Amino acid sequence: MNRREFARLLAFSGAVPFVTPNVEWPKADKLPPTPANPDEKFWRSVREQFVMPPTLTMLNAANLCPSSGPVLDMLYQTTKDMDQDPSQENRAKLGDGRENTRKLLAEFLRVTPEEIVITRNTSESNNFVSTGVDLKAGDEVLLTADNHPSNHTAWQEKAKRFGFTVIDIKVPNPHPGFDYYVDAFTKAITPKTKLISFTHQTSTVGDVFPAKELCRLARERGILTLVDGAQSFGLMDVNLADIQPDFYSGSAHKWPCGPKENGVLYINKASQSKIWASIFSAYPGRVGVSRTFEGFGQRDEPAMIAFGEALKLQTQVGRAQIEKRSRELTTALIEGLKNVDGVKIWTSPEPSRRAAVLSFQPGNLDVRKLSAALYQKDKIGCATRGGQDRAGLRFSPHFYNTHADVDKAVAAVKKYMASGV
Ligand SMILES: Cc1ncc(COP(=O)(O)O)c(C=O)c1O
Protein backbone atom coordinates (compact mmCIF):
# COMPACT_ATOMS: atom_id res chain seq x y z
CA MET A 1 0.00 0.00 0.00
CA ASN A 2 1.43 3.40 -0.92
CA ARG A 3 1.14 6.51 1.24
CA ARG A 4 -1.85 7.91 -0.64
CA GLU A 5 -3.81 4.63 -0.38
CA PHE A 6 -2.89 4.40 3.29
CA ALA A 7 -4.14 7.96 3.92
CA ARG A 8 -7.40 7.17 2.07
CA LEU A 9 -7.90 4.04 4.18
CA LEU A 10 -7.48 6.09 7.33
CA ALA A 11 -9.94 8.74 6.07
CA PHE A 12 -12.52 6.07 5.25
CA SER A 13 -12.25 3.97 8.32
CA GLY A 14 -11.11 6.44 10.91
CA ALA A 15 -8.47 3.78 11.64
CA VAL A 16 -5.39 4.53 13.67
CA PRO A 17 -2.11 3.51 11.97
CA PHE A 18 -0.93 0.13 13.20
CA VAL A 19 2.39 0.95 14.74
CA THR A 20 4.00 -1.40 17.21
CA PRO A 21 7.03 0.10 18.89
CA ASN A 22 10.01 -2.06 19.78
CA VAL A 23 9.31 -4.93 17.41
CA GLU A 24 12.89 -4.66 16.25
CA TRP A 25 15.88 -5.88 18.20
CA PRO A 26 19.53 -4.98 17.71
CA LYS A 27 21.07 -7.17 15.05
CA ALA A 28 24.14 -9.06 16.19
CA ASP A 29 27.23 -9.29 14.01
CA LYS A 30 27.30 -12.36 11.82
CA LEU A 31 28.46 -15.39 13.77
CA PRO A 32 32.04 -16.26 12.80
CA PRO A 33 32.85 -19.85 11.75
CA THR A 34 33.39 -22.08 14.77
CA PRO A 35 37.12 -22.54 15.40
CA ALA A 36 38.46 -26.05 16.07
CA ASN A 37 39.04 -25.00 19.67
CA PRO A 38 36.52 -22.23 20.39
CA ASP A 39 37.65 -19.69 22.99
CA GLU A 40 35.59 -17.39 25.25
CA LYS A 41 35.61 -14.72 22.54
CA PHE A 42 33.81 -17.09 20.18
CA TRP A 43 31.25 -18.08 22.83
CA ARG A 44 30.64 -14.41 23.60
CA SER A 45 29.79 -13.90 19.94
CA VAL A 46 27.31 -16.79 20.26
CA ARG A 47 25.82 -15.05 23.32
CA GLU A 48 25.41 -11.89 21.25
CA GLN A 49 23.06 -13.73 18.90
CA PHE A 50 20.52 -13.71 21.74
CA VAL A 51 18.44 -10.72 22.75
CA MET A 52 18.87 -11.20 26.52
CA PRO A 53 20.57 -8.17 28.09
CA PRO A 54 24.27 -8.89 28.78
CA THR A 55 23.70 -8.46 32.53
CA LEU A 56 21.29 -11.42 32.69
CA THR A 57 22.76 -14.84 33.41
CA MET A 58 20.30 -17.57 32.49
CA LEU A 59 21.12 -21.00 33.91
CA ASN A 60 17.75 -22.59 33.25
CA ALA A 61 18.03 -24.24 29.83
CA ALA A 62 16.36 -27.41 31.15
CA ASN A 63 13.19 -25.39 31.62
CA LEU A 64 13.08 -22.86 28.78
CA CYS A 65 15.75 -21.40 26.52
CA PRO A 66 15.58 -18.04 24.80
CA SER A 67 15.17 -17.92 21.04
CA SER A 68 18.03 -16.23 19.23
CA GLY A 69 17.66 -13.02 17.20
CA PRO A 70 17.65 -14.94 13.85
CA VAL A 71 14.83 -17.20 15.13
CA LEU A 72 12.80 -14.21 16.35
CA ASP A 73 13.36 -12.47 13.00
CA MET A 74 12.15 -15.51 11.09
CA LEU A 75 9.12 -15.89 13.36
CA TYR A 76 8.19 -12.22 13.10
CA GLN A 77 8.78 -11.78 9.37
CA THR A 78 6.97 -14.98 8.43
CA THR A 79 4.01 -14.19 10.70
CA LYS A 80 3.84 -10.66 9.29
CA ASP A 81 3.96 -11.94 5.72
CA MET A 82 1.11 -14.36 6.46
CA ASP A 83 -1.06 -11.78 8.15
CA GLN A 84 -0.45 -9.18 5.46
CA ASP A 85 -1.77 -11.61 2.88
CA PRO A 86 -3.54 -14.61 4.38
CA SER A 87 -4.71 -15.92 0.99
CA GLN A 88 -4.20 -19.61 0.35
CA GLU A 89 -1.99 -18.59 -2.57
CA ASN A 90 0.37 -16.64 -0.32
CA ARG A 91 0.31 -19.32 2.38
CA ALA A 92 1.30 -22.16 0.01
CA LYS A 93 4.97 -21.44 0.71
CA LEU A 94 4.42 -21.97 4.43
CA GLY A 95 3.65 -25.63 3.76
CA ASP A 96 7.00 -25.88 1.95
CA GLY A 97 8.68 -24.24 4.95
CA ARG A 98 7.11 -26.74 7.33
CA GLU A 99 8.44 -29.63 5.20
CA ASN A 100 11.85 -27.98 5.18
CA THR A 101 11.82 -27.99 9.00
CA ARG A 102 10.96 -31.69 8.90
CA LYS A 103 14.05 -32.27 6.71
CA LEU A 104 16.20 -30.24 9.09
CA LEU A 105 14.85 -32.21 12.06
CA ALA A 106 15.63 -35.48 10.29
CA GLU A 107 19.20 -34.35 9.56
CA PHE A 108 19.58 -33.10 13.12
CA LEU A 109 18.52 -36.44 14.62
CA ARG A 110 20.15 -38.46 11.79
CA VAL A 111 16.99 -40.19 10.64
CA THR A 112 14.60 -39.68 7.68
CA PRO A 113 11.87 -37.03 7.22
CA GLU A 114 9.40 -39.92 6.80
CA GLU A 115 9.89 -40.69 10.52
CA ILE A 116 9.31 -37.17 11.87
CA VAL A 117 6.11 -35.71 13.32
CA ILE A 118 6.17 -32.03 14.31
CA THR A 119 4.15 -31.80 17.51
CA ARG A 120 3.53 -29.10 20.11
CA ASN A 121 6.09 -30.26 22.67
CA THR A 122 7.55 -33.27 24.49
CA SER A 123 4.41 -33.65 26.61
CA GLU A 124 2.28 -34.09 23.53
CA SER A 125 4.80 -36.42 21.87
CA ASN A 126 5.01 -38.63 24.97
CA ASN A 127 1.24 -38.72 25.25
CA PHE A 128 0.81 -39.66 21.59
CA VAL A 129 2.84 -42.77 22.42
CA SER A 130 1.10 -43.67 25.69
CA THR A 131 -2.30 -43.24 24.04
CA GLY A 132 -1.37 -44.69 20.65
CA VAL A 133 0.31 -48.01 21.48
CA ASP A 134 -2.17 -50.88 21.90
CA LEU A 135 -1.81 -52.06 25.50
CA LYS A 136 -4.24 -54.04 27.59
CA ALA A 137 -4.72 -55.83 30.91
CA GLY A 138 -1.82 -58.17 31.53
CA ASP A 139 0.74 -55.98 29.68
CA GLU A 140 3.53 -54.24 31.59
CA VAL A 141 5.29 -50.92 30.99
CA LEU A 142 8.66 -50.25 32.65
CA LEU A 143 9.44 -46.66 33.59
CA THR A 144 11.98 -44.98 35.82
CA ALA A 145 10.95 -43.20 39.00
CA ASP A 146 12.50 -39.97 37.66
CA ASN A 147 10.45 -39.66 34.48
CA HIS A 148 8.71 -36.31 33.95
CA PRO A 149 4.91 -36.30 34.62
CA SER A 150 4.26 -36.25 30.85
CA ASN A 151 5.95 -39.64 30.76
CA HIS A 152 5.04 -40.93 34.23
CA THR A 153 1.68 -39.59 35.39
CA ALA A 154 0.46 -40.01 31.79
CA TRP A 155 1.32 -43.73 31.77
CA GLN A 156 -0.21 -44.21 35.23
CA GLU A 157 -3.46 -42.53 34.19
CA LYS A 158 -3.69 -44.49 30.94
CA ALA A 159 -3.00 -47.70 32.85
CA LYS A 160 -6.22 -47.01 34.79
CA ARG A 161 -8.13 -46.73 31.54
CA PHE A 162 -6.55 -49.52 29.48
CA GLY A 163 -5.76 -51.92 32.31
CA PHE A 164 -2.01 -52.43 31.82
CA THR A 165 0.48 -52.26 34.71
CA VAL A 166 3.22 -49.69 35.23
CA ILE A 167 6.41 -50.65 37.06
CA ASP A 168 9.05 -48.13 38.20
CA ILE A 169 12.76 -48.85 38.13
CA LYS A 170 14.38 -47.15 41.13
CA VAL A 171 16.74 -44.23 40.56
CA PRO A 172 19.39 -44.24 43.32
CA ASN A 173 21.40 -41.12 44.09
CA PRO A 174 24.18 -40.57 43.18
CA HIS A 175 23.93 -42.11 39.70
CA PRO A 176 24.96 -45.76 40.18
CA GLY A 177 26.44 -46.16 36.67
CA PHE A 178 25.14 -47.33 33.30
CA ASP A 179 25.53 -51.02 34.15
CA TYR A 180 23.15 -50.63 37.10
CA TYR A 181 20.36 -49.54 34.74
CA VAL A 182 21.03 -52.20 32.11
CA ASP A 183 20.94 -54.75 34.93
CA ALA A 184 17.87 -53.29 36.64
CA PHE A 185 15.85 -53.25 33.39
CA THR A 186 17.07 -56.74 32.43
CA LYS A 187 15.88 -58.10 35.79
CA ALA A 188 12.53 -56.26 35.62
CA ILE A 189 11.63 -57.50 32.12
CA THR A 190 9.06 -60.31 32.04
CA PRO A 191 7.18 -61.93 29.14
CA LYS A 192 4.47 -59.33 29.85
CA THR A 193 6.76 -56.32 29.27
CA LYS A 194 5.62 -54.45 26.16
CA LEU A 195 7.31 -51.06 26.45
CA ILE A 196 10.18 -49.36 28.27
CA SER A 197 10.38 -45.61 28.70
CA PHE A 198 13.11 -43.54 30.31
CA THR A 199 14.47 -40.02 30.18
CA HIS A 200 17.71 -39.54 28.24
CA GLN A 201 18.92 -36.99 30.79
CA THR A 202 16.71 -36.46 33.85
CA SER A 203 15.38 -33.02 34.66
CA THR A 204 15.69 -33.71 38.39
CA VAL A 205 19.42 -34.17 38.92
CA GLY A 206 20.72 -34.58 35.37
CA ASP A 207 21.38 -38.33 35.38
CA VAL A 208 22.19 -39.57 31.87
CA PHE A 209 20.69 -42.93 30.92
CA PRO A 210 22.43 -45.47 28.64
CA ALA A 211 19.95 -44.95 25.81
CA LYS A 212 21.62 -47.12 23.18
CA GLU A 213 22.13 -50.08 25.52
CA LEU A 214 18.58 -49.94 26.92
CA CYS A 215 17.07 -49.68 23.43
CA ARG A 216 19.14 -52.66 22.29
CA LEU A 217 18.09 -54.67 25.33
CA ALA A 218 14.43 -53.95 24.57
CA ARG A 219 14.71 -54.49 20.80
CA GLU A 220 16.30 -57.92 21.26
CA ARG A 221 13.24 -58.93 23.31
CA GLY A 222 10.60 -57.40 21.03
CA ILE A 223 9.86 -54.60 23.53
CA LEU A 224 9.12 -51.03 22.35
CA THR A 225 11.09 -48.03 23.65
CA LEU A 226 10.16 -44.40 24.18
CA VAL A 227 13.15 -42.17 24.93
CA ASP A 228 12.10 -38.85 26.46
CA GLY A 229 14.56 -36.47 24.84
CA ALA A 230 13.34 -33.20 26.39
CA GLN A 231 16.74 -32.87 28.09
CA SER A 232 18.91 -34.22 25.28
CA PHE A 233 17.44 -32.77 22.06
CA GLY A 234 19.49 -29.67 21.19
CA LEU A 235 22.04 -30.35 23.92
CA MET A 236 23.61 -33.72 23.17
CA ASP A 237 24.80 -34.64 19.71
CA VAL A 238 21.94 -37.17 19.52
CA ASN A 239 22.15 -39.83 16.82
CA LEU A 240 18.90 -41.78 16.65
CA ALA A 241 20.25 -43.99 13.86
CA ASP A 242 22.72 -45.25 16.46
CA ILE A 243 20.40 -45.34 19.51
CA GLN A 244 17.53 -46.92 17.53
CA PRO A 245 14.60 -46.18 19.81
CA ASP A 246 11.08 -46.86 18.57
CA PHE A 247 9.99 -43.39 19.70
CA TYR A 248 11.89 -40.25 20.75
CA SER A 249 10.37 -36.95 21.91
CA GLY A 250 11.65 -33.38 22.28
CA SER A 251 10.66 -29.71 22.59
CA ALA A 252 11.80 -26.76 20.48
CA HIS A 253 11.72 -24.29 23.35
CA LYS A 254 14.29 -26.10 25.46
CA TRP A 255 17.88 -26.79 24.34
CA PRO A 256 17.27 -26.16 20.59
CA CYS A 257 16.40 -22.51 21.47
CA GLY A 258 13.44 -22.60 19.12
CA PRO A 259 9.98 -21.08 19.36
CA LYS A 260 7.42 -22.12 21.95
CA GLU A 261 4.78 -24.79 21.28
CA ASN A 262 6.79 -26.79 18.78
CA GLY A 263 8.18 -30.23 19.36
CA VAL A 264 9.15 -33.46 17.71
CA LEU A 265 8.06 -37.07 17.84
CA TYR A 266 10.33 -39.51 16.03
CA ILE A 267 8.60 -42.75 15.07
CA ASN A 268 10.98 -45.40 13.78
CA LYS A 269 9.94 -46.77 10.38
CA ALA A 270 9.93 -50.27 11.86
CA SER A 271 7.45 -49.22 14.58
CA GLN A 272 4.96 -47.16 12.59
CA SER A 273 2.52 -50.07 12.31
CA LYS A 274 2.56 -50.46 16.13
CA ILE A 275 1.04 -47.10 17.03
CA TRP A 276 -2.29 -45.42 16.30
CA ALA A 277 -2.57 -41.72 15.56
CA SER A 278 -4.49 -39.81 18.23
CA ILE A 279 -5.72 -36.85 16.19
CA PHE A 280 -7.36 -36.95 12.77
CA SER A 281 -8.11 -33.68 11.07
CA ALA A 282 -7.09 -31.65 8.03
CA TYR A 283 -3.66 -30.41 6.83
CA PRO A 284 -1.32 -33.32 7.61
CA GLY A 285 2.36 -33.36 6.71
CA ARG A 286 3.42 -34.43 3.23
CA VAL A 287 5.72 -37.38 3.78
CA GLY A 288 5.85 -40.70 5.62
CA VAL A 289 4.31 -40.93 9.05
CA SER A 290 3.41 -37.22 9.09
CA ARG A 291 0.69 -37.97 6.53
CA THR A 292 -1.30 -39.88 9.16
CA PHE A 293 0.12 -38.53 12.43
CA GLU A 294 0.31 -34.81 11.74
CA GLY A 295 -3.16 -33.81 10.61
CA PHE A 296 -3.86 -31.45 13.53
CA GLY A 297 -5.84 -28.86 11.57
CA GLN A 298 -4.45 -25.33 11.23
CA ARG A 299 -0.97 -24.97 12.69
CA ASP A 300 1.32 -22.05 13.48
CA GLU A 301 3.46 -22.59 10.40
CA PRO A 302 5.64 -19.49 10.96
CA ALA A 303 6.65 -21.00 14.31
CA MET A 304 7.41 -24.33 12.64
CA ILE A 305 9.62 -22.51 10.13
CA ALA A 306 11.36 -20.60 12.94
CA PHE A 307 11.99 -24.00 14.59
CA GLY A 308 14.02 -24.90 11.48
CA GLU A 309 15.98 -21.66 11.84
CA ALA A 310 16.92 -22.63 15.41
CA LEU A 311 18.23 -25.99 14.19
CA LYS A 312 20.27 -24.23 11.50
CA LEU A 313 21.95 -21.99 14.08
CA GLN A 314 22.89 -25.00 16.21
CA THR A 315 24.17 -26.89 13.19
CA GLN A 316 26.24 -23.86 12.20
CA VAL A 317 27.83 -23.62 15.65
CA GLY A 318 28.37 -27.40 15.67
CA ARG A 319 26.35 -29.97 17.58
CA ALA A 320 29.39 -31.68 19.10
CA GLN A 321 30.84 -28.30 20.11
CA ILE A 322 27.57 -27.31 21.82
CA GLU A 323 27.50 -30.52 23.84
CA LYS A 324 31.16 -30.19 24.76
CA ARG A 325 30.74 -26.57 25.83
CA SER A 326 27.63 -27.21 27.95
CA ARG A 327 29.32 -30.15 29.65
CA GLU A 328 32.44 -28.08 30.29
CA LEU A 329 30.42 -25.25 31.90
CA THR A 330 28.59 -27.81 34.07
CA THR A 331 31.88 -29.28 35.23
CA ALA A 332 33.15 -25.79 36.04
CA LEU A 333 30.00 -25.10 38.10
CA ILE A 334 30.41 -28.38 39.98
CA GLU A 335 34.08 -27.69 40.68
CA GLY A 336 33.17 -24.23 42.00
CA LEU A 337 30.21 -25.36 44.12
CA LYS A 338 32.16 -28.30 45.55
CA ASN A 339 34.32 -25.79 47.39
CA VAL A 340 31.42 -23.89 48.95
CA ASP A 341 30.91 -24.98 52.56
CA GLY A 342 27.55 -26.66 53.17
CA VAL A 343 26.61 -27.29 49.53
CA LYS A 344 25.57 -30.86 48.72
CA ILE A 345 25.62 -31.74 45.04
CA TRP A 346 23.03 -34.28 43.88
CA THR A 347 24.37 -34.60 40.35
CA SER A 348 26.90 -37.32 39.60
CA PRO A 349 30.56 -36.45 40.24
CA GLU A 350 31.37 -38.74 37.27
CA PRO A 351 31.31 -36.57 34.08
CA SER A 352 30.14 -39.37 31.75
CA ARG A 353 27.00 -39.89 33.88
CA ARG A 354 25.84 -36.29 33.59
CA ALA A 355 25.55 -33.68 30.83
CA ALA A 356 24.37 -30.12 31.57
CA VAL A 357 21.83 -30.31 34.37
CA LEU A 358 23.22 -29.77 37.86
CA SER A 359 21.23 -29.90 41.12
CA PHE A 360 22.46 -29.10 44.60
CA GLN A 361 21.19 -28.45 48.09
CA PRO A 362 22.42 -25.12 49.46
CA GLY A 363 22.73 -26.20 53.10
CA ASN A 364 19.76 -25.06 55.18
CA LEU A 365 18.95 -22.05 53.01
CA ASP A 366 15.35 -21.67 51.87
CA VAL A 367 15.66 -22.48 48.15
CA ARG A 368 12.77 -20.23 47.08
CA LYS A 369 14.27 -17.24 48.90
CA LEU A 370 17.69 -18.06 47.51
CA SER A 371 16.39 -18.33 43.96
CA ALA A 372 14.52 -15.02 44.36
CA ALA A 373 17.65 -13.31 45.68
CA LEU A 374 19.77 -14.74 42.86
CA TYR A 375 17.33 -13.37 40.30
CA GLN A 376 16.52 -10.02 41.90
CA LYS A 377 19.93 -9.06 43.27
CA ASP A 378 22.37 -10.93 41.04
CA LYS A 379 20.36 -11.32 37.81
CA ILE A 380 20.81 -15.08 37.73
CA GLY A 381 17.87 -17.22 36.55
CA CYS A 382 17.65 -20.86 37.68
CA ALA A 383 15.08 -23.43 38.88
CA THR A 384 14.11 -24.70 42.32
CA ARG A 385 13.05 -28.12 43.50
CA GLY A 386 10.99 -28.28 46.67
CA GLY A 387 9.91 -31.24 48.81
CA GLN A 388 12.00 -33.84 50.59
CA ASP A 389 13.46 -35.65 47.59
CA ARG A 390 16.77 -34.10 46.46
CA ALA A 391 15.50 -30.59 47.10
CA GLY A 392 17.55 -27.59 46.06
CA LEU A 393 18.51 -25.42 43.13
CA ARG A 394 19.08 -26.50 39.54
CA PHE A 395 21.55 -24.84 37.20
CA SER A 396 21.48 -25.85 33.52
CA PRO A 397 24.00 -23.93 31.39
CA HIS A 398 23.97 -23.88 27.60
CA PHE A 399 26.03 -22.64 24.67
CA TYR A 400 24.98 -19.03 25.27
CA ASN A 401 26.63 -19.07 28.71
CA THR A 402 30.20 -18.08 29.42
CA HIS A 403 32.74 -18.83 32.13
CA ALA A 404 31.96 -15.37 33.50
CA ASP A 405 28.40 -16.62 34.16
CA VAL A 406 29.81 -19.65 35.98
CA ASP A 407 32.09 -17.51 38.16
CA LYS A 408 29.23 -15.11 38.92
CA ALA A 409 26.86 -17.94 39.92
CA VAL A 410 29.41 -19.70 42.15
CA ALA A 411 30.36 -16.41 43.85
CA ALA A 412 26.70 -15.55 44.46
CA VAL A 413 25.91 -18.95 46.03
CA LYS A 414 29.03 -18.64 48.17
CA LYS A 415 27.97 -15.19 49.33
CA TYR A 416 24.47 -16.34 50.40
CA MET A 417 25.82 -19.51 52.02
CA ALA A 418 28.06 -17.30 54.15
CA SER A 419 25.60 -14.47 54.88
CA GLY A 420 22.16 -16.12 54.54
CA VAL A 421 19.22 -14.83 52.46
C1 LIG B 1 12.31 -34.93 30.90
C2 LIG B 1 11.19 -34.05 30.50
N1 LIG B 1 10.19 -34.54 29.75
C3 LIG B 1 9.17 -33.78 29.34
C4 LIG B 1 9.09 -32.45 29.67
C5 LIG B 1 7.94 -31.64 29.19
O1 LIG B 1 8.35 -30.69 28.26
P1 LIG B 1 7.29 -29.72 27.61
O2 LIG B 1 6.79 -28.83 28.69
O3 LIG B 1 8.07 -28.99 26.59
O4 LIG B 1 6.22 -30.57 27.03
C6 LIG B 1 10.10 -31.88 30.46
C7 LIG B 1 10.04 -30.48 30.86
O5 LIG B 1 10.81 -29.98 31.65
C8 LIG B 1 11.17 -32.71 30.88
O6 LIG B 1 12.18 -32.23 31.62
CSV table of N, CA, C and O in Angstrom, one decimal, residues 334-376:
chain,number,residue,atom,x,y,z
A,334,ILE,N,30.3,-27.4,38.9
A,334,ILE,CA,30.4,-28.4,40.0
A,334,ILE,C,31.7,-28.2,40.7
A,334,ILE,O,31.7,-28.2,42.0
A,335,GLU,N,32.8,-27.9,40.0
A,335,GLU,CA,34.1,-27.7,40.7
A,335,GLU,C,34.0,-26.5,41.6
A,335,GLU,O,34.5,-26.5,42.7
A,336,GLY,N,33.3,-25.4,41.2
A,336,GLY,CA,33.2,-24.2,42.0
A,336,GLY,C,32.3,-24.5,43.2
A,336,GLY,O,32.7,-24.1,44.3
A,337,LEU,N,31.2,-25.1,43.0
A,337,LEU,CA,30.2,-25.4,44.1
A,337,LEU,C,30.7,-26.4,45.1
A,337,LEU,O,30.4,-26.3,46.3
A,338,LYS,N,31.6,-27.3,44.7
A,338,LYS,CA,32.2,-28.3,45.6
A,338,LYS,C,32.9,-27.6,46.7
A,338,LYS,O,33.0,-28.2,47.8
A,339,ASN,N,33.5,-26.5,46.4
A,339,ASN,CA,34.3,-25.8,47.4
A,339,ASN,C,33.5,-24.8,48.3
A,339,ASN,O,34.1,-24.1,49.0
A,340,VAL,N,32.2,-24.8,48.1
A,340,VAL,CA,31.4,-23.9,48.9
A,340,VAL,C,30.9,-24.7,50.1
A,340,VAL,O,30.2,-25.7,50.0
A,341,ASP,N,31.3,-24.3,51.3
A,341,ASP,CA,30.9,-25.0,52.6
A,341,ASP,C,29.4,-25.2,52.7
A,341,ASP,O,28.6,-24.2,52.5
A,342,GLY,N,29.0,-26.4,52.9
A,342,GLY,CA,27.6,-26.7,53.2
A,342,GLY,C,26.8,-27.1,51.9
A,342,GLY,O,25.6,-27.5,52.1
A,343,VAL,N,27.3,-26.9,50.8
A,343,VAL,CA,26.6,-27.3,49.5
A,343,VAL,C,26.7,-28.8,49.3
A,343,VAL,O,27.8,-29.4,49.4
A,344,LYS,N,25.6,-29.4,49.1
A,344,LYS,CA,25.6,-30.9,48.7
A,344,LYS,C,25.1,-31.0,47.3
A,344,LYS,O,24.0,-30.6,46.9
A,345,ILE,N,25.9,-31.6,46.5
A,345,ILE,CA,25.6,-31.7,45.0
A,345,ILE,C,24.9,-33.1,44.8
A,345,ILE,O,25.5,-34.1,45.2
A,346,TRP,N,23.8,-33.0,44.2
A,346,TRP,CA,23.0,-34.3,43.9
A,346,TRP,C,23.5,-34.9,42.6
A,346,TRP,O,23.3,-36.1,42.4
A,347,THR,N,24.0,-34.1,41.7
A,347,THR,CA,24.4,-34.6,40.3
A,347,THR,C,25.7,-35.4,40.4
A,347,THR,O,26.5,-35.1,41.3
A,348,SER,N,25.8,-36.4,39.5
A,348,SER,CA,26.9,-37.3,39.6
A,348,SER,C,28.3,-36.6,39.5
A,348,SER,O,28.4,-35.7,38.7
A,349,PRO,N,29.2,-37.0,40.4
A,349,PRO,CA,30.6,-36.5,40.2
A,349,PRO,C,31.3,-37.0,39.0
A,349,PRO,O,32.3,-36.5,38.6
A,350,GLU,N,30.7,-38.1,38.4
A,350,GLU,CA,31.4,-38.7,37.3
A,350,GLU,C,30.9,-38.1,36.0
A,350,GLU,O,29.7,-38.2,35.6
A,351,PRO,N,31.8,-37.4,35.2
A,351,PRO,CA,31.3,-36.6,34.1
A,351,PRO,C,30.5,-37.4,33.0
A,351,PRO,O,29.6,-36.8,32.4
A,352,SER,N,30.8,-38.6,32.8
A,352,SER,CA,30.1,-39.4,31.8
A,352,SER,C,28.7,-39.7,32.1
A,352,SER,O,27.9,-40.0,31.3
A,353,ARG,N,28.4,-39.6,33.4
A,353,ARG,CA,27.0,-39.9,33.9
A,353,ARG,C,26.1,-38.7,34.0
A,353,ARG,O,25.0,-38.7,34.4
A,354,ARG,N,26.6,-37.5,33.6
A,354,ARG,CA,25.8,-36.3,33.6
A,354,ARG,C,26.1,-35.5,32.3
A,354,ARG,O,27.0,-35.9,31.5
A,355,ALA,N,25.3,-34.5,32.0
A,355,ALA,CA,25.5,-33.7,30.8
A,355,ALA,C,25.5,-32.2,31.2
A,355,ALA,O,26.6,-31.7,31.6
A,356,ALA,N,24.4,-31.6,31.3
A,356,ALA,CA,24.4,-30.1,31.6
A,356,ALA,C,23.2,-29.7,32.5
A,356,ALA,O,22.7,-28.6,32.4
A,357,VAL,N,22.8,-30.6,33.3
A,357,VAL,CA,21.8,-30.3,34.4
A,357,VAL,C,22.5,-30.6,35.7
A,357,VAL,O,23.0,-31.7,35.9
A,358,LEU,N,22.5,-29.6,36.6
A,358,LEU,CA,23.2,-29.8,37.9
A,358,LEU,C,22.3,-29.3,39.0
A,358,LEU,O,21.8,-28.2,39.0
A,359,SER,N,22.1,-30.2,40.0
A,359,SER,CA,21.2,-29.9,41.1
A,359,SER,C,22.0,-30.0,42.4
A,359,SER,O,22.9,-30.9,42.5
A,360,PHE,N,21.7,-29.1,43.3
A,360,PHE,CA,22.5,-29.1,44.6
A,360,PHE,C,21.6,-28.5,45.7
A,360,PHE,O,20.7,-27.7,45.5
A,361,GLN,N,21.9,-29.0,46.9
A,361,GLN,CA,21.2,-28.4,48.1
A,361,GLN,C,22.1,-27.4,48.8
A,361,GLN,O,23.2,-27.7,49.2
A,362,PRO,N,21.6,-26.2,48.9
A,362,PRO,CA,22.4,-25.1,49.5
A,362,PRO,C,22.3,-25.1,51.0
A,362,PRO,O,21.7,-24.2,51.6
A,363,GLY,N,22.8,-26.1,51.6
A,363,GLY,CA,22.7,-26.2,53.1
A,363,GLY,C,21.3,-26.1,53.6
A,363,GLY,O,20.4,-26.7,53.0
A,364,ASN,N,21.1,-25.2,54.6
A,364,ASN,CA,19.8,-25.1,55.2
A,364,ASN,C,19.0,-23.9,54.6
A,364,ASN,O,18.0,-23.5,55.1
A,365,LEU,N,19.6,-23.3,53.6
A,365,LEU,CA,18.9,-22.0,53.0
A,365,LEU,C,17.6,-22.4,52.4
A,365,LEU,O,17.5,-23.5,51.8
A,366,ASP,N,16.7,-21.5,52.5
A,366,ASP,CA,15.3,-21.7,51.9
A,366,ASP,C,15.6,-21.5,50.4
A,366,ASP,O,15.9,-20.4,49.9
A,367,VAL,N,15.3,-22.5,49.6
A,367,VAL,CA,15.7,-22.5,48.2
A,367,VAL,C,14.8,-21.4,47.4
A,367,VAL,O,15.3,-20.8,46.4
A,368,ARG,N,13.6,-21.2,47.8
A,368,ARG,CA,12.8,-20.2,47.1
A,368,ARG,C,13.3,-18.8,47.3
A,368,ARG,O,13.4,-18.0,46.4
A,369,LYS,N,13.7,-18.6,48.6
A,369,LYS,CA,14.3,-17.2,48.9
A,369,LYS,C,15.6,-17.1,48.2
A,369,LYS,O,15.9,-16.0,47.7
A,370,LEU,N,16.4,-18.2,48.2
A,370,LEU,CA,17.7,-18.1,47.5
A,370,LEU,C,17.5,-17.8,46.0
A,370,LEU,O,18.2,-16.9,45.4
A,371,SER,N,16.6,-18.5,45.4
A,371,SER,CA,16.4,-18.3,44.0
A,371,SER,C,15.9,-16.9,43.7
A,371,SER,O,16.3,-16.3,42.7
A,372,ALA,N,15.0,-16.4,44.5
A,372,ALA,CA,14.5,-15.0,44.4
A,372,ALA,C,15.7,-14.0,44.5
A,372,ALA,O,15.8,-13.1,43.7
A,373,ALA,N,16.5,-14.2,45.5
A,373,ALA,CA,17.6,-13.3,45.7
A,373,ALA,C,18.6,-13.4,44.5
A,373,ALA,O,19.1,-12.3,44.0
A,374,LEU,N,18.9,-14.6,44.0
A,374,LEU,CA,19.8,-14.7,42.9
A,374,LEU,C,19.2,-14.0,41.7
A,374,LEU,O,20.0,-13.3,40.9
A,375,TYR,N,17.9,-14.1,41.5
A,375,TYR,CA,17.3,-13.4,40.3
A,375,TYR,C,17.3,-11.9,40.5
A,375,TYR,O,17.7,-11.1,39.7
A,376,GLN,N,16.8,-11.5,41.7
A,376,GLN,CA,16.5,-10.0,41.9
A,376,GLN,C,17.8,-9.2,42.1
A,376,GLN,O,18.0,-8.1,41.6
